Coordinates of C-alpha atoms in Angstrom, one line a residue:
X25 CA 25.5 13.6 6.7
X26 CA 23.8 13.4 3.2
X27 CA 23.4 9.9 1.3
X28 CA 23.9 10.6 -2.4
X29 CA 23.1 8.0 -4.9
X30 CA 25.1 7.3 -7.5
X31 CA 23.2 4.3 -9.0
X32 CA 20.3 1.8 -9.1
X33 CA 19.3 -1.2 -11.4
X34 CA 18.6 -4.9 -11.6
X35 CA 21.4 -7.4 -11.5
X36 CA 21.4 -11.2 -11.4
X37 CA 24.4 -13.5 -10.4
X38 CA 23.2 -16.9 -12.1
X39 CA 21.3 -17.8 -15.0
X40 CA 17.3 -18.1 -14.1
X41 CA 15.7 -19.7 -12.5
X42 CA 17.9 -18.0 -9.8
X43 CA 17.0 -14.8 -8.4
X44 CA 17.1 -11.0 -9.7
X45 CA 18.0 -8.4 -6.8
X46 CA 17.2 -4.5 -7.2
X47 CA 20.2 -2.3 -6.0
X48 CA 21.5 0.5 -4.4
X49 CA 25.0 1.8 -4.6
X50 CA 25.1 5.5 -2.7
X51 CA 28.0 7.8 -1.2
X52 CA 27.4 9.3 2.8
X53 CA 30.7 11.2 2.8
X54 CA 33.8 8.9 2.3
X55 CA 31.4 5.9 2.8
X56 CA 30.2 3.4 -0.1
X57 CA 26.8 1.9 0.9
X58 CA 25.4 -1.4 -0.8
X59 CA 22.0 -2.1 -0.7
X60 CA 20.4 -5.1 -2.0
X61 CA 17.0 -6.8 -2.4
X62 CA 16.1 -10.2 -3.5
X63 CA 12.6 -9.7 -5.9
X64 CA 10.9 -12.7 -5.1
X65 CA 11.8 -13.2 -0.8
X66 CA 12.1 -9.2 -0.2
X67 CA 15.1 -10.1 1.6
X68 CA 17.2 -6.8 2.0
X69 CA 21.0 -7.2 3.1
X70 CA 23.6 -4.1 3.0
X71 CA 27.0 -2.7 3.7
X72 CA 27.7 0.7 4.7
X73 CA 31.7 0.7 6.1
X74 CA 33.9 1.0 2.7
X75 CA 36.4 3.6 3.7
X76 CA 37.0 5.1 0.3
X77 CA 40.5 5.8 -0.9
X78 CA 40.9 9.9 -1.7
X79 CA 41.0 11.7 -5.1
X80 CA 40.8 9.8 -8.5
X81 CA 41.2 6.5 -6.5
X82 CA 38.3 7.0 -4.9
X83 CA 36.6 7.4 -8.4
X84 CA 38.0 4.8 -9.9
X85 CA 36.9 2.4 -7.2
X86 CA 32.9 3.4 -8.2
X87 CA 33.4 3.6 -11.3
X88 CA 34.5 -0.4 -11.1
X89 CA 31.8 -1.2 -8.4
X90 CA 29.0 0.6 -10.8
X91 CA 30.4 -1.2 -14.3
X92 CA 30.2 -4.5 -12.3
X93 CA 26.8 -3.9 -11.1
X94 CA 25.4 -3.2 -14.1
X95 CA 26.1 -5.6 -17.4
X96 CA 29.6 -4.9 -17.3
X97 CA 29.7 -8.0 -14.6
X98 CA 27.8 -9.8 -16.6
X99 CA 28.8 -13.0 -19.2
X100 CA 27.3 -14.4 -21.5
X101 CA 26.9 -18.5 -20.5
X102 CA 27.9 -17.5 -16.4
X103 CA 31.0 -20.0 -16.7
X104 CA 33.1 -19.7 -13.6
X105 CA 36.5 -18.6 -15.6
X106 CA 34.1 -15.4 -16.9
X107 CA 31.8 -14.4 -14.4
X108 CA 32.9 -11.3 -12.3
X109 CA 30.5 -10.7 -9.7
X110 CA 29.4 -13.5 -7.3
X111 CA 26.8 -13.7 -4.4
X112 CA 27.9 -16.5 -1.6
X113 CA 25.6 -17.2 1.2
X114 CA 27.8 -16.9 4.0
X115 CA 27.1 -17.8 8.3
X116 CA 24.0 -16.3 9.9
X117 CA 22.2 -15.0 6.7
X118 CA 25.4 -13.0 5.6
X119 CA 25.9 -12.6 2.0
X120 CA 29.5 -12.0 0.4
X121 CA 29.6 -10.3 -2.4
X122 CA 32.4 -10.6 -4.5
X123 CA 33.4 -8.8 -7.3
X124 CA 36.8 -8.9 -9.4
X125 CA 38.3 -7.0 -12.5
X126 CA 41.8 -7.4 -14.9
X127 CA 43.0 -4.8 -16.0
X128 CA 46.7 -4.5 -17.8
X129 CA 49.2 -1.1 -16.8
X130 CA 52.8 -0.8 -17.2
X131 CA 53.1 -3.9 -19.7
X132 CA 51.6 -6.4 -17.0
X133 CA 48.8 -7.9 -15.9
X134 CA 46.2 -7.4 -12.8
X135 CA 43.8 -8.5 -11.3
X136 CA 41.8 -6.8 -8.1
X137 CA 39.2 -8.5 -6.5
X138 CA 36.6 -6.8 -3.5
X139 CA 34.5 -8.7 -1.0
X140 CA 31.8 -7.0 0.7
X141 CA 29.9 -8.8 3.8
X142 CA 26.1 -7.8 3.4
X143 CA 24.3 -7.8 6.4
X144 CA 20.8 -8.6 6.5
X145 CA 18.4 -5.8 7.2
X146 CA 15.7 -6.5 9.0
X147 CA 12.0 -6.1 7.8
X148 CA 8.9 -5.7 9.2
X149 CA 5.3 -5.6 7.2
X150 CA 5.5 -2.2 6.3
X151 CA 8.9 -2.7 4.7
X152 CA 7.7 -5.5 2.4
X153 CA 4.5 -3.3 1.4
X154 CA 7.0 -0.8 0.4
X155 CA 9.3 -3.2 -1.5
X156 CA 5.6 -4.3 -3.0
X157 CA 4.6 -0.7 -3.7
X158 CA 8.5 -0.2 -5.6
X159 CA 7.8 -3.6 -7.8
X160 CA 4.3 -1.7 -8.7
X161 CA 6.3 1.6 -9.7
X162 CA 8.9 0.1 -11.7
X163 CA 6.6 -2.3 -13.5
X164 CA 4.7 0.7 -14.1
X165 CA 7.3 2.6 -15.1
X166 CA 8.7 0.1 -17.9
X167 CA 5.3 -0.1 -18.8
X168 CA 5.0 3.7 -20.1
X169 CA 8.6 3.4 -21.3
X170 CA 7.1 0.6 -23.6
X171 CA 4.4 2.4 -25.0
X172 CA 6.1 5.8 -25.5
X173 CA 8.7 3.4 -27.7
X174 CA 6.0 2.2 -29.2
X175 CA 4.1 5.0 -29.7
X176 CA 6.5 8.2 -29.4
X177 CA 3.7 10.8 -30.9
X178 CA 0.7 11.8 -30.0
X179 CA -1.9 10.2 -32.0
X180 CA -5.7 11.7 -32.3
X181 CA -8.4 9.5 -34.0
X182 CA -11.5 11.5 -36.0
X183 CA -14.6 9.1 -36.2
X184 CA -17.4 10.8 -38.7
X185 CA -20.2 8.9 -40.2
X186 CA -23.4 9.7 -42.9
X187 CA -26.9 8.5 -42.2
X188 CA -28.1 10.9 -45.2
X189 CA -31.0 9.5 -46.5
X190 CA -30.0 11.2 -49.8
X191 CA -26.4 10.1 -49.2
X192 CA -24.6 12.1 -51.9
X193 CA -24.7 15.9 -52.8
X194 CA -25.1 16.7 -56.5
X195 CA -21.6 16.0 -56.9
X196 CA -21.4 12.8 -55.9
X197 CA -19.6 13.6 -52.5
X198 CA -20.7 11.9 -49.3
X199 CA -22.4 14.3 -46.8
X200 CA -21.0 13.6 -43.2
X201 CA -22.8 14.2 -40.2
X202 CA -21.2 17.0 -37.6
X203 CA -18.5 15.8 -35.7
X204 CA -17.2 16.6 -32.2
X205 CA -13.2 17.3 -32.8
X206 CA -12.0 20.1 -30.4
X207 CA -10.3 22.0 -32.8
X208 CA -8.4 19.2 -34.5
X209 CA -11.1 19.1 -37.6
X210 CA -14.1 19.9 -38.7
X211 CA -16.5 20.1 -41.9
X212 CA -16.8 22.6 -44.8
X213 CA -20.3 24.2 -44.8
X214 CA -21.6 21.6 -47.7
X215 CA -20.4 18.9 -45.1
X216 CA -19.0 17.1 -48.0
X217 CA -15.1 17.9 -46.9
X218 CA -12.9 16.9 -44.0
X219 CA -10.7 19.7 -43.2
X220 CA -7.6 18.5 -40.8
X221 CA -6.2 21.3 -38.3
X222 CA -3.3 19.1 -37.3
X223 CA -0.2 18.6 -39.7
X224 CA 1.0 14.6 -39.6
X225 CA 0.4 11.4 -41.2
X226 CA -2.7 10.1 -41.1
X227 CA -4.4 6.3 -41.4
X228 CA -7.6 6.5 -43.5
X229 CA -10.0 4.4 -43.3
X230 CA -13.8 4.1 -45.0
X231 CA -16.7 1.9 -45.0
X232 CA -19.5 2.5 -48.1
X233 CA -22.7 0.6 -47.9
X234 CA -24.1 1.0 -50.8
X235 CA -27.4 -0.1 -52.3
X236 CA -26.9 -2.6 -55.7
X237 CA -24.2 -1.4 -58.0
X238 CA -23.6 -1.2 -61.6
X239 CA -20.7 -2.8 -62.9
X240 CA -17.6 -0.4 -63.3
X241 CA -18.6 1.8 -60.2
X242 CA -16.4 3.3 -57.8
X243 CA -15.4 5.4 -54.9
X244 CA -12.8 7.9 -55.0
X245 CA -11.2 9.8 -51.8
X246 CA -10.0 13.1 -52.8
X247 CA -7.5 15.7 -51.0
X248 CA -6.9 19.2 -51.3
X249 CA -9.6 20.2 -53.5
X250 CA -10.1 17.3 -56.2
X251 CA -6.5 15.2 -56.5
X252 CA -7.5 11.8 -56.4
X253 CA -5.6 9.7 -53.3
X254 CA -7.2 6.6 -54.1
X255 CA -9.9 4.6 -56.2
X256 CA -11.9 1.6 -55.3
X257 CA -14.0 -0.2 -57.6
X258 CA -17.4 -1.3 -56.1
X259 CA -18.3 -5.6 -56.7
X260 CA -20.9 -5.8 -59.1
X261 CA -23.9 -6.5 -57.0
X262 CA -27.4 -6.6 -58.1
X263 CA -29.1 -9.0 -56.0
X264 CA -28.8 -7.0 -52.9
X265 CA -26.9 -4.5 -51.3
X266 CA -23.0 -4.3 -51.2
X267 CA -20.0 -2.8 -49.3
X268 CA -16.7 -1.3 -50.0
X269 CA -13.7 -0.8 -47.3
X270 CA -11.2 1.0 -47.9
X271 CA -7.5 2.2 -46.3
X272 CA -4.6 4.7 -47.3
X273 CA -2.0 6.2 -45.6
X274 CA -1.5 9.8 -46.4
X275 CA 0.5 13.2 -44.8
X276 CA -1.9 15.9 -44.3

């Protein structure tokens, strides 16, 4: 007979430092299993005997057992007049779980409560590597979730630099060296223009180091052919040589 999951997640039943257990909730015909694992001991215990009630009861009992799993069962401060799901240690490593709802139909209220026995399941080596390997997956996991939030688009960087001797064409435009940018940009022939391939926003960002400078000198960073993006003006400097950074953000 086919076990069919219907959820996993994290759940606590206290307030830290108590422990977090991963879980399991999964169907085998008109049977509920519950598996649970405590993160930091590996300790597994389950339940696999929950004789389902047919049709929409049957739905509305995992829908409830789900909802309480998940933050549903969870309150705010864990007072013992809000909580709704509890873990008890019970005789010979046996856990109870319990689990309660209130609901109001027909003008009154109720209140339903389930206890499940968990039974420990017993491990050997290889289960706690395995239990090890799922930590390593699921850190993993959130770990790529966190960067694709931070991140969502793909991002390409272009690094291009000038060692001219010259420096400057007879326009005044810096000549870059040939860059390396698998179809994403690339240089007019002068070598005086970045042309961009790829149609997003873009981060600028220039270093100038220039010999000494008059006052009032600048440098200008130009886009489709000769509108100025932005100006910088160069520090007067005539005791040595000087420097000019500059940033802008700008869609392409």
């Amino acid at each position: 007979m086919t076990t069919v999951e219907k959820v996993r997640g994290f759940t606590a039943f206290a307030l830290p430092p108590a422990s977090t257990f991963r879980f399991v909730i999964s169907t085998m015909g008109q049977k509920m299993d519950i598996w649970l694992e405590d993160l930091q001991s590996k300790k597994n215990n389950g339940y696999l005997n929950v004789l389902l009630y047919p049709n929409h009861s049957q739905q509305l009992f995992q829908d409830t057992l789900q909802y309480l799993m998940n933050d549903g069962g969870v309150s705010d401060d864990f007072s013992a007049d809000k909580i709704r799901r509890k873990l008890v240690d019970a005789e010979d490593a046996v856990m109870k779980l319990e689990l309660s709802v209130k609901f109001t139909a027909l003008g009154s209220a109720w209140a339903a409560k389930y206890v499940f026995r968990l039974i420990p399941v017993p491990l050997d080596r290889i289960d706690i590597v395995e239990a090890m390997l799922r930590d390593l997956k699921e850190e993993l996991a959130e770990t790529k979730q966190a960067l694709v939030k931070a991140n969502p688009y793909d991002s390409t960087v272009l690094y291009v630099e000038s060692f001219e001797k010259e420096g400057l064409n007879s326009e005044g435009s810096i000549i870059w060296d040939k860059i390396d940018a698998k179809g994403k940009f690339n240089l007019t022939a002068e070598r005086d223009v970045v042309r961009f391939f790829v149609e997003g926003w873009y981060v600028v960002n220039v270093i100038v180091y220039l010999v000494p400078q008059r006052e009032g000198e600048k440098i200008d960073v130009f886009i489709n052919k000769g509108h100025l993006m932005v100006g910088f003006p160069i520090s007067l400097s005539t005791a040595g040589s000087t420097s000019v950074c500059l940033g802008t953000t700008a869609y392409f």
